[in-house]
Coordinates of N, CA and C and ligand atoms in Angstrom, one line a residue:
M14 N 37.4 225.4 248.5 CA 38.4 224.4 249.0 C 38.2 223.0 248.3
A15 N 39.2 222.5 247.8 CA 39.1 221.2 247.2 C 40.4 220.4 247.6
K16 N 40.3 219.1 247.6 CA 41.4 218.3 248.0 C 41.6 217.0 247.2
G17 N 42.8 216.5 247.2 CA 43.1 215.3 246.5 C 44.3 214.6 247.2
N18 N 44.7 213.5 246.6 CA 45.8 212.8 247.3 C 47.0 212.7 246.4
C19 N 48.2 212.8 247.0 CA 49.4 212.7 246.2 C 49.6 211.3 245.6
P20 N 49.8 211.2 244.4 CA 50.0 209.8 243.8 C 51.2 209.1 244.2
E21 N 52.2 209.9 244.8 CA 53.4 209.3 245.2 C 53.3 208.7 246.6
C22 N 52.8 209.5 247.6 CA 52.9 209.1 249.0 C 51.5 209.1 249.6
D23 N 50.4 209.5 248.8 CA 49.1 209.4 249.3 C 48.7 210.4 250.3
A24 N 49.5 211.4 250.5 CA 49.2 212.5 251.4 C 48.0 213.3 250.9
E25 N 47.2 213.8 251.8 CA 46.1 214.6 251.4 C 46.6 216.1 251.2
I26 N 46.2 216.6 250.1 CA 46.6 218.0 249.7 C 45.3 218.8 249.4
E27 N 45.3 220.0 250.1 CA 44.2 220.9 249.9 C 44.6 222.1 249.1
I28 N 43.8 222.5 248.2 CA 44.0 223.7 247.4 C 42.7 224.6 247.5
N29 N 42.9 225.8 247.8 CA 41.8 226.7 247.9 C 41.0 226.9 246.6
D30 N 41.7 227.2 245.6 CA 41.0 227.5 244.3 C 41.8 226.9 243.2
P31 N 41.7 225.5 243.0 CA 42.5 224.8 242.1 C 42.1 225.1 240.6
V32 N 43.2 225.1 239.8 CA 43.0 225.3 238.4 C 43.7 224.2 237.6
I33 N 43.0 223.7 236.6 CA 43.6 222.7 235.8 C 45.0 223.1 235.3
R34 N 46.0 222.2 235.4 CA 47.4 222.4 235.0 C 48.2 223.2 236.0
E35 N 47.5 223.6 237.1 CA 48.3 224.2 238.1 C 49.3 223.2 238.7
V36 N 50.4 223.7 239.0 CA 51.4 222.8 239.6 C 51.7 223.2 241.1
T37 N 51.6 222.2 241.9 CA 51.8 222.4 243.4 C 52.8 221.4 243.9
E38 N 53.4 221.6 245.0 CA 54.4 220.7 245.6 C 53.8 219.9 246.8
C39 N 53.9 218.6 246.8 CA 53.4 217.8 247.9 C 54.2 218.2 249.1
P40 N 53.5 218.6 250.2 CA 54.2 218.9 251.4 C 54.9 217.8 252.1
E41 N 54.5 216.5 251.8 CA 55.0 215.3 252.4 C 56.3 214.9 251.7
C42 N 56.2 214.6 250.4 CA 57.3 214.0 249.7 C 58.0 215.0 248.8
G43 N 57.5 216.2 248.6 CA 58.1 217.2 247.7 C 57.9 217.0 246.2
A44 N 57.1 216.0 245.9 CA 56.8 215.8 244.4 C 56.1 216.9 243.8
E45 N 56.5 217.2 242.6 CA 55.8 218.3 241.8 C 54.5 217.7 241.2
L46 N 53.4 218.2 241.6 CA 52.1 217.7 241.2 C 51.3 218.6 240.3
E47 N 50.8 218.1 239.2 CA 50.0 218.9 238.4 C 48.5 218.6 238.6
V48 N 47.6 219.6 238.6 CA 46.2 219.3 238.7 C 45.7 218.9 237.3
V49 N 45.2 217.7 237.2 CA 44.8 217.2 235.9 C 43.2 217.1 235.8
E50 N 42.6 217.0 237.0 CA 41.1 216.9 236.9 C 40.5 217.5 238.2
I51 N 39.4 218.2 238.1 CA 38.7 218.7 239.3 C 37.3 218.3 239.1
K52 N 36.8 217.6 240.1 CA 35.4 217.2 240.1 C 34.8 217.5 241.4
G53 N 33.9 218.6 241.4 CA 33.4 219.0 242.6 C 34.5 219.5 243.5
N54 N 34.7 218.9 244.7 CA 35.8 219.3 245.6 C 36.9 218.2 245.6
K55 N 36.9 217.4 244.6 CA 38.0 216.4 244.5 C 39.0 216.8 243.4
I56 N 40.2 216.7 243.7 CA 41.3 217.0 242.7 C 42.0 215.7 242.4
K57 N 42.3 215.6 241.1 CA 43.2 214.5 240.7 C 44.5 215.1 240.3
F58 N 45.6 214.5 240.9 CA 46.9 215.0 240.6 C 47.7 214.0 239.7
S59 N 48.7 214.6 239.0 CA 49.6 213.8 238.2 C 51.0 214.3 238.6
V60 N 51.9 213.3 238.7 CA 53.3 213.7 239.0 C 53.9 214.3 237.8
V61 N 54.6 215.5 238.0 CA 55.3 216.1 236.9 C 56.7 215.5 236.8
E62 N 56.9 214.9 235.6 CA 58.2 214.3 235.4 C 59.2 215.3 235.1
I63 N 60.3 215.4 235.8 CA 61.3 216.3 235.5 C 62.4 215.6 234.8
S64 N 62.6 215.8 233.5 CA 63.5 215.0 232.7 C 64.9 215.5 232.7
G65 N 65.1 216.7 233.2 CA 66.4 217.2 233.2 C 66.8 217.9 231.9
E66 N 65.9 217.9 231.0 CA 66.1 218.7 229.7 C 66.0 220.2 230.0
D67 N 66.8 220.9 229.3 CA 66.7 222.4 229.4 C 65.6 222.9 228.6
W68 N 65.0 224.0 229.1 CA 63.9 224.6 228.4 C 64.6 225.5 227.3
G69 N 63.8 225.7 226.3 CA 64.3 226.6 225.2 C 65.3 225.8 224.3
E70 N 66.5 226.3 224.1 CA 67.5 225.8 223.2 C 67.6 224.2 223.3
Ligands
LIG116 ZN1 53.6 213.2 248.2

């Protein structure tokens, strides 16, 4: 179990088995958060920017 804080609303988020680049959704504000760093039981999140661009073509 590890936890970190949402960079948008500072809510505490727990993940059982975090993996770098895993994306999760903040339960408080709904922001898409990517795991960018794991140190011991602390997770650092980065907000995933959704640009609206289409994937592929
Ligand atoms: Zn949040």
